GROMACS .gro file of N, CA and C in nm:
model
  357
    1GLN      N    1   0.293   0.682   0.759
    1GLN     CA    2   0.238   0.731   0.578
    1GLN      C    3   0.172   0.692   0.491
    2VAL      N    4   0.176   0.661   0.338
    2VAL     CA    5   0.106   0.609   0.289
    2VAL      C    6   0.225   0.549   0.223
    3GLN      N    7   0.257   0.543   0.090
    3GLN     CA    8   0.399   0.515  -0.020
    3GLN      C    9   0.257   0.448  -0.133
    4LEU      N   10   0.327   0.553  -0.237
    4LEU     CA   11   0.255   0.586  -0.328
    4LEU      C   12   0.341   0.491  -0.470
    5VAL      N   13   0.220   0.417  -0.613
    5VAL     CA   14   0.384   0.380  -0.734
    5VAL      C   15   0.209   0.426  -0.802
    6GLU      N   16   0.314   0.461  -0.925
    6GLU     CA   17   0.232   0.572  -1.043
    6GLU      C   18   0.265   0.408  -1.148
    7SER      N   19   0.162   0.455  -1.265
    7SER     CA   20   0.215   0.318  -1.398
    7SER      C   21   0.071   0.399  -1.472
    8GLY      N   22   0.098   0.367  -1.561
    8GLY     CA   23   0.050   0.360  -1.719
    8GLY      C   24   0.091   0.496  -1.780
    9GLY      N   25   0.236   0.550  -1.739
    9GLY     CA   26   0.291   0.624  -1.871
    9GLY      C   27   0.292   0.535  -1.981
   10GLY      N   28   0.339   0.589  -2.104
   10GLY     CA   29   0.399   0.595  -2.209
   10GLY      C   30   0.403   0.680  -2.330
   11LEU      N   31   0.437   0.626  -2.453
   11LEU     CA   32   0.423   0.704  -2.604
   11LEU      C   33   0.322   0.694  -2.658
   12VAL      N   34   0.258   0.839  -2.627
   12VAL     CA   35   0.120   0.844  -2.751
   12VAL      C   36   0.186   0.934  -2.823
   13GLN      N   37   0.057   0.928  -2.911
   13GLN     CA   38   0.053   1.037  -2.997
   13GLN      C   39  -0.054   1.147  -3.078
   14ALA      N   40  -0.024   1.234  -3.039
   14ALA     CA   41  -0.134   1.442  -3.053
   14ALA      C   42  -0.261   1.324  -3.036
   15GLY      N   43  -0.358   1.408  -2.906
   15GLY     CA   44  -0.465   1.372  -2.908
   15GLY      C   45  -0.519   1.184  -2.894
   16ASP      N   46  -0.436   1.138  -2.888
   16ASP     CA   47  -0.442   0.964  -2.701
   16ASP      C   48  -0.503   1.079  -2.638
   17SER      N   49  -0.552   0.931  -2.579
   17SER     CA   50  -0.599   0.915  -2.484
   17SER      C   51  -0.481   0.840  -2.359
   18LEU      N   52  -0.482   0.814  -2.235
   18LEU     CA   53  -0.376   0.823  -2.119
   18LEU      C   54  -0.475   0.838  -2.033
   19ARG      N   55  -0.433   0.709  -1.972
   19ARG     CA   56  -0.527   0.655  -1.818
   19ARG      C   57  -0.394   0.582  -1.709
   20LEU      N   58  -0.345   0.757  -1.653
   20LEU     CA   59  -0.211   0.731  -1.552
   20LEU      C   60  -0.298   0.609  -1.429
   21SER      N   61  -0.286   0.564  -1.276
   21SER     CA   62  -0.252   0.520  -1.184
   21SER      C   63  -0.216   0.541  -1.109
   22CYS      N   64  -0.291   0.563  -0.948
   22CYS     CA   65  -0.114   0.608  -0.821
   22CYS      C   66  -0.167   0.472  -0.780
   23ALA      N   67  -0.129   0.362  -0.702
   23ALA     CA   68  -0.145   0.327  -0.631
   23ALA      C   69  -0.090   0.339  -0.455
   24ALA      N   70  -0.136   0.308  -0.340
   24ALA     CA   71  -0.146   0.413  -0.245
   24ALA      C   72  -0.106   0.207  -0.202
   25SER      N   73  -0.057   0.250  -0.044
   25SER     CA   74  -0.038   0.123   0.065
   25SER      C   75   0.064   0.120   0.156
   26GLY      N   76   0.027   0.108   0.291
   26GLY     CA   77   0.137   0.141   0.399
   26GLY      C   78   0.047   0.231   0.458
   27GLY      N   79  -0.104   0.319   0.397
   27GLY     CA   80  -0.125   0.389   0.562
   27GLY      C   81  -0.350   0.416   0.524
   28THR      N   82  -0.358   0.562   0.598
   28THR     CA   83  -0.466   0.606   0.529
   28THR      C   84  -0.542   0.649   0.406
   29PHE      N   85  -0.503   0.546   0.303
   29PHE     CA   86  -0.500   0.642   0.197
   29PHE      C   87  -0.634   0.720   0.224
   30SER      N   88  -0.733   0.677   0.213
   30SER     CA   89  -0.919   0.796   0.301
   30SER      C   90  -0.900   0.942   0.265
   31ARG      N   91  -0.710   0.936   0.401
   31ARG     CA   92  -0.727   1.031   0.483
   31ARG      C   93  -0.609   1.155   0.386
   32TYR      N   94  -0.573   1.127   0.263
   32TYR     CA   95  -0.512   1.112   0.229
   32TYR      C   96  -0.580   1.317   0.074
   33THR      N   97  -0.562   1.416   0.073
   33THR     CA   98  -0.542   1.417  -0.023
   33THR      C   99  -0.446   1.415  -0.160
   34MET      N  100  -0.508   1.437  -0.241
   34MET     CA  101  -0.369   1.383  -0.337
   34MET      C  102  -0.423   1.473  -0.481
   35GLY      N  103  -0.279   1.461  -0.527
   35GLY     CA  104  -0.211   1.542  -0.663
   35GLY      C  105  -0.168   1.486  -0.783
   36TRP      N  106  -0.156   1.547  -0.844
   36TRP     CA  107  -0.077   1.481  -0.975
   36TRP      C  108  -0.008   1.612  -1.032
   37PHE      N  109   0.148   1.550  -0.985
   37PHE     CA  110   0.234   1.686  -1.130
   37PHE      C  111   0.267   1.636  -1.188
   38ARG      N  112   0.343   1.732  -1.293
   38ARG     CA  113   0.495   1.665  -1.357
   38ARG      C  114   0.529   1.842  -1.363
   39GLN      N  115   0.680   1.708  -1.413
   39GLN     CA  116   0.773   1.831  -1.408
   39GLN      C  117   0.844   1.779  -1.600
   40ALA      N  118   0.779   1.880  -1.738
   40ALA     CA  119   0.882   1.811  -1.840
   40ALA      C  120   1.094   1.929  -1.864
   41PRO      N  121   1.112   1.821  -1.932
   41PRO     CA  122   1.251   1.868  -1.928
   41PRO      C  123   1.264   2.040  -1.936
   42GLY      N  124   1.364   2.087  -1.837
   42GLY     CA  125   1.365   2.184  -1.855
   42GLY      C  126   1.283   2.323  -1.780
   43LYS      N  127   1.223   2.230  -1.681
   43LYS     CA  128   1.161   2.315  -1.636
   43LYS      C  129   1.096   2.254  -1.493
   44GLU      N  130   1.044   2.349  -1.446
   44GLU     CA  131   0.942   2.341  -1.304
   44GLU      C  132   0.881   2.227  -1.239
   45ARG      N  133   0.869   2.193  -1.200
   45ARG     CA  134   0.749   2.078  -1.108
   45ARG      C  135   0.654   2.227  -1.159
   46GLU      N  136   0.535   2.088  -1.180
   46GLU     CA  137   0.363   2.206  -1.150
   46GLU      C  138   0.251   2.084  -1.090
   47LEU      N  139   0.186   2.130  -0.975
   47LEU     CA  140   0.007   2.132  -1.001
   47LEU      C  141  -0.009   2.109  -1.127
   48VAL      N  142  -0.061   1.955  -1.210
   48VAL     CA  143  -0.146   1.936  -1.262
   48VAL      C  144  -0.283   1.906  -1.204
   49ALA      N  145  -0.357   1.766  -1.100
   49ALA     CA  146  -0.502   1.810  -1.026
   49ALA      C  147  -0.467   1.801  -0.939
   50GLN      N  148  -0.549   1.809  -0.847
   50GLN     CA  149  -0.573   1.848  -0.757
   50GLN      C  150  -0.738   1.749  -0.660
   51ILE      N  151  -0.707   1.630  -0.578
   51ILE     CA  152  -0.867   1.618  -0.522
   51ILE      C  153  -0.913   1.597  -0.438
   52SER      N  154  -1.020   1.629  -0.342
   52SER     CA  155  -1.007   1.606  -0.223
   52SER      C  156  -0.985   1.489  -0.103
   53VAL      N  157  -1.032   1.439  -0.017
   53VAL     CA  158  -0.992   1.320   0.065
   53VAL      C  159  -1.056   1.252   0.034
   54GLY      N  160  -1.218   1.333   0.057
   54GLY     CA  161  -1.350   1.236   0.024
   54GLY      C  162  -1.392   1.227  -0.207
   55GLY      N  163  -1.308   1.307  -0.224
   55GLY     CA  164  -1.298   1.312  -0.432
   55GLY      C  165  -1.389   1.491  -0.477
   56GLY      N  166  -1.483   1.444  -0.351
   56GLY     CA  167  -1.547   1.605  -0.438
   56GLY      C  168  -1.536   1.737  -0.458
   57VAL      N  169  -1.403   1.770  -0.491
   57VAL     CA  170  -1.339   1.901  -0.462
   57VAL      C  171  -1.205   1.817  -0.579
   58THR      N  172  -1.191   1.915  -0.623
   58THR     CA  173  -1.097   1.837  -0.752
   58THR      C  174  -1.054   2.046  -0.810
   59ASN      N  175  -0.929   2.038  -0.874
   59ASN     CA  176  -0.880   2.203  -0.908
   59ASN      C  177  -0.777   2.096  -1.012
   60TYR      N  178  -0.797   2.197  -1.101
   60TYR     CA  179  -0.654   2.161  -1.212
   60TYR      C  180  -0.618   2.336  -1.300
   61ALA      N  181  -0.514   2.293  -1.294
   61ALA     CA  182  -0.425   2.413  -1.359
   61ALA      C  183  -0.455   2.495  -1.503
   62ASP      N  184  -0.490   2.528  -1.549
   62ASP     CA  185  -0.565   2.618  -1.639
   62ASP      C  186  -0.523   2.476  -1.789
   63SER      N  187  -0.416   2.433  -1.755
   63SER     CA  188  -0.327   2.416  -1.948
   63SER      C  189  -0.344   2.296  -1.958
   64VAL      N  190  -0.440   2.232  -1.868
   64VAL     CA  191  -0.523   2.028  -1.838
   64VAL      C  192  -0.607   2.118  -1.878
   65LYS      N  193  -0.710   2.184  -1.811
   65LYS     CA  194  -0.869   2.189  -1.793
   65LYS      C  195  -0.910   2.153  -1.896
   66GLU      N  196  -1.085   2.069  -1.861
   66GLU     CA  197  -1.076   2.007  -1.993
   66GLU      C  198  -1.050   1.929  -2.064
   67ARG      N  199  -0.903   1.877  -1.986
   67ARG     CA  200  -0.848   1.823  -2.121
   67ARG      C  201  -0.857   1.678  -1.961
   68PHE      N  202  -0.763   1.697  -1.930
   68PHE     CA  203  -0.776   1.539  -1.740
   68PHE      C  204  -0.921   1.586  -1.728
   69ASP      N  205  -0.877   1.493  -1.553
   69ASP     CA  206  -0.994   1.398  -1.455
   69ASP      C  207  -0.886   1.361  -1.398
   70ILE      N  208  -0.957   1.418  -1.251
   70ILE     CA  209  -0.886   1.320  -1.174
   70ILE      C  210  -0.960   1.281  -1.097
   71SER      N  211  -0.922   1.148  -1.006
   71SER     CA  212  -1.064   1.051  -0.995
   71SER      C  213  -0.979   0.959  -0.827
   72ARG      N  214  -1.097   0.948  -0.758
   72ARG     CA  215  -0.978   0.840  -0.683
   72ARG      C  216  -1.112   0.726  -0.623
   73ASP      N  217  -1.053   0.605  -0.590
   73ASP     CA  218  -1.079   0.595  -0.529
   73ASP      C  219  -1.133   0.447  -0.447
   74ASN      N  220  -1.140   0.552  -0.329
   74ASN     CA  221  -1.007   0.501  -0.195
   74ASN      C  222  -1.086   0.330  -0.141
   75ALA      N  223  -1.167   0.256  -0.223
   75ALA     CA  224  -1.187   0.145  -0.202
   75ALA      C  225  -1.079   0.033  -0.225
   76LYS      N  226  -1.015   0.091  -0.359
   76LYS     CA  227  -0.899   0.046  -0.428
   76LYS      C  228  -0.791   0.122  -0.396
   77ASN      N  229  -0.796   0.253  -0.339
   77ASN     CA  230  -0.671   0.266  -0.240
   77ASN      C  231  -0.636   0.322  -0.388
   78THR      N  232  -0.693   0.420  -0.463
   78THR     CA  233  -0.634   0.456  -0.598
   78THR      C  234  -0.646   0.620  -0.624
   79VAL      N  235  -0.579   0.636  -0.709
   79VAL     CA  236  -0.585   0.748  -0.806
   79VAL      C  237  -0.531   0.776  -0.921
   80TYR      N  238  -0.690   0.822  -0.943
   80TYR     CA  239  -0.614   0.818  -1.198
   80TYR      C  240  -0.647   0.955  -1.208
   81LEU      N  241  -0.509   0.988  -1.312
   81LEU     CA  242  -0.515   1.099  -1.391
   81LEU      C  243  -0.616   1.086  -1.475
   82GLN      N  244  -0.688   1.091  -1.584
   82GLN     CA  245  -0.759   1.017  -1.736
   82GLN      C  246  -0.712   1.198  -1.814
   83MET      N  247  -0.655   1.119  -1.945
   83MET     CA  248  -0.580   1.235  -2.004
   83MET      C  249  -0.626   1.245  -2.110
   84ASN      N  250  -0.704   1.319  -2.123
   84ASN     CA  251  -0.751   1.313  -2.281
   84ASN      C  252  -0.653   1.460  -2.403
   85SER      N  253  -0.667   1.459  -2.559
   85SER     CA  254  -0.650   1.479  -2.622
   85SER      C  255  -0.529   1.573  -2.578
   86LEU      N  256  -0.412   1.483  -2.539
   86LEU     CA  257  -0.305   1.465  -2.532
   86LEU      C  258  -0.258   1.502  -2.649
   87LYS      N  259  -0.165   1.670  -2.560
   87LYS     CA  260  -0.075   1.739  -2.665
   87LYS      C  261   0.070   1.773  -2.639
   88PRO      N  262   0.164   1.790  -2.752
   88PRO     CA  263   0.324   1.713  -2.704
   88PRO      C  264   0.375   1.841  -2.599
   89GLU      N  265   0.257   1.925  -2.516
   89GLU     CA  266   0.339   1.971  -2.408
   89GLU      C  267   0.331   1.949  -2.285
   90ASP      N  268   0.170   1.826  -2.271
   90ASP     CA  269   0.182   1.743  -2.200
   90ASP      C  270   0.322   1.647  -2.123
   91THR      N  271   0.423   1.617  -2.219
   91THR     CA  272   0.510   1.584  -2.214
   91THR      C  273   0.624   1.565  -2.100
   92ALA      N  274   0.617   1.473  -2.001
   92ALA     CA  275   0.711   1.522  -1.908
   92ALA      C  276   0.710   1.432  -1.810
   93VAL      N  277   0.757   1.445  -1.763
   93VAL     CA  278   0.747   1.295  -1.589
   93VAL      C  279   0.615   1.293  -1.462
   94TYR      N  280   0.578   1.209  -1.461
   94TYR     CA  281   0.476   1.300  -1.364
   94TYR      C  282   0.404   1.211  -1.238
   95TYR      N  283   0.400   1.330  -1.131
   95TYR     CA  284   0.421   1.258  -0.996
   95TYR      C  285   0.228   1.236  -0.894
   96CYS      N  286   0.243   1.128  -0.879
   96CYS     CA  287   0.140   1.184  -0.779
   96CYS      C  288   0.155   1.193  -0.620
   97ALA      N  289   0.093   1.253  -0.538
   97ALA     CA  290   0.183   1.267  -0.412
   97ALA      C  291   0.053   1.288  -0.344
   98GLY      N  292   0.063   1.309  -0.231
   98GLY     CA  293  -0.051   1.351  -0.046
   98GLY      C  294   0.017   1.406  -0.001
   99ARG      N  295  -0.074   1.456   0.133
   99ARG     CA  296  -0.113   1.493   0.212
   99ARG      C  297  -0.203   1.521   0.288
  100TYR      N  298  -0.159   1.477   0.378
  100TYR     CA  299  -0.288   1.377   0.542
  100TYR      C  300  -0.390   1.501   0.578
  101ARG      N  301  -0.491   1.525   0.506
  101ARG     CA  302  -0.576   1.561   0.555
  101ARG      C  303  -0.567   1.755   0.484
  102PHE      N  304  -0.542   1.806   0.612
  102PHE     CA  305  -0.559   1.966   0.561
  102PHE      C  306  -0.446   2.007   0.570
  103SER      N  307  -0.362   1.841   0.598
  103SER     CA  308  -0.152   1.919   0.529
  103SER      C  309  -0.164   2.016   0.467
  104ALA      N  310  -0.079   2.117   0.477
  104ALA     CA  311  -0.039   2.213   0.358
  104ALA      C  312   0.102   2.148   0.266
  105LYS      N  313   0.176   2.131   0.306
  105LYS     CA  314   0.275   2.025   0.217
  105LYS      C  315   0.239   1.891   0.161
  106TYR      N  316   0.264   1.885   0.101
  106TYR     CA  317   0.271   1.752  -0.022
  106TYR      C  318   0.358   1.657   0.022
  107ASP      N  319   0.351   1.578   0.071
  107ASP     CA  320   0.504   1.486   0.168
  107ASP      C  321   0.479   1.352   0.150
  108VAL      N  322   0.432   1.323   0.053
  108VAL     CA  323   0.453   1.187   0.048
  108VAL      C  324   0.432   1.117  -0.133
  109TRP      N  325   0.571   1.134  -0.125
  109TRP     CA  326   0.574   1.112  -0.317
  109TRP      C  327   0.589   0.899  -0.376
  110GLY      N  328   0.554   1.000  -0.517
  110GLY     CA  329   0.603   0.782  -0.580
  110GLY      C  330   0.644   0.853  -0.677
  111GLN      N  331   0.739   0.729  -0.736
  111GLN     CA  332   0.857   0.842  -0.769
  111GLN      C  333   0.824   0.862  -0.930
  112GLY      N  334   0.761   0.898  -1.010
  112GLY     CA  335   0.663   0.886  -1.110
  112GLY      C  336   0.639   0.795  -1.252
  113THR      N  337   0.674   0.850  -1.383
  113THR     CA  338   0.610   0.760  -1.443
  113THR      C  339   0.641   0.865  -1.550
  114GLN      N  340   0.672   0.799  -1.665
  114GLN     CA  341   0.704   0.893  -1.809
  114GLN      C  342   0.620   0.913  -1.901
  115VAL      N  343   0.528   0.977  -1.980
  115VAL     CA  344   0.454   1.053  -2.080
  115VAL      C  345   0.512   1.112  -2.180
  116THR      N  346   0.539   1.066  -2.253
  116THR     CA  347   0.608   1.094  -2.390
  116THR      C  348   0.417   1.118  -2.451
  117VAL      N  349   0.389   1.233  -2.459
  117VAL     CA  350   0.323   1.222  -2.655
  117VAL      C  351   0.386   1.357  -2.784
  118SER      N  352   0.385   1.242  -2.875
  118SER     CA  353   0.455   1.271  -3.018
  118SER      C  354   0.319   1.345  -3.083
  119SER      N  355   0.434   1.443  -3.210
  119SER     CA  356   0.353   1.565  -3.295
  119SER      C  357   0.259   1.486  -3.409
   0.00000   0.00000   0.00000
């Protein structure tokens, strides 16, 4: 398995942009489907975005579609989440996660990074 470490979170104002990064090590990153999840206070964890092994297929939660962009650079063993037009409701701890090739479950998780969007 790979190990995942998120970075790039912080405090921003509504309307700003932020890019999260998730660095992988210790495994074959290019064989993992990757996803970004978030969990806000008092709410359940939700899938924000997902990207296929080769980066050719992506999907997004309706709440972030057209604002967020997930991408990956397999040469750098890194997955990114570009967040634009941020809203206060985007405030959450963001986690990256991976699942090996066609596995149905995300079973490799990062530690999370806090994103706070002020109004």
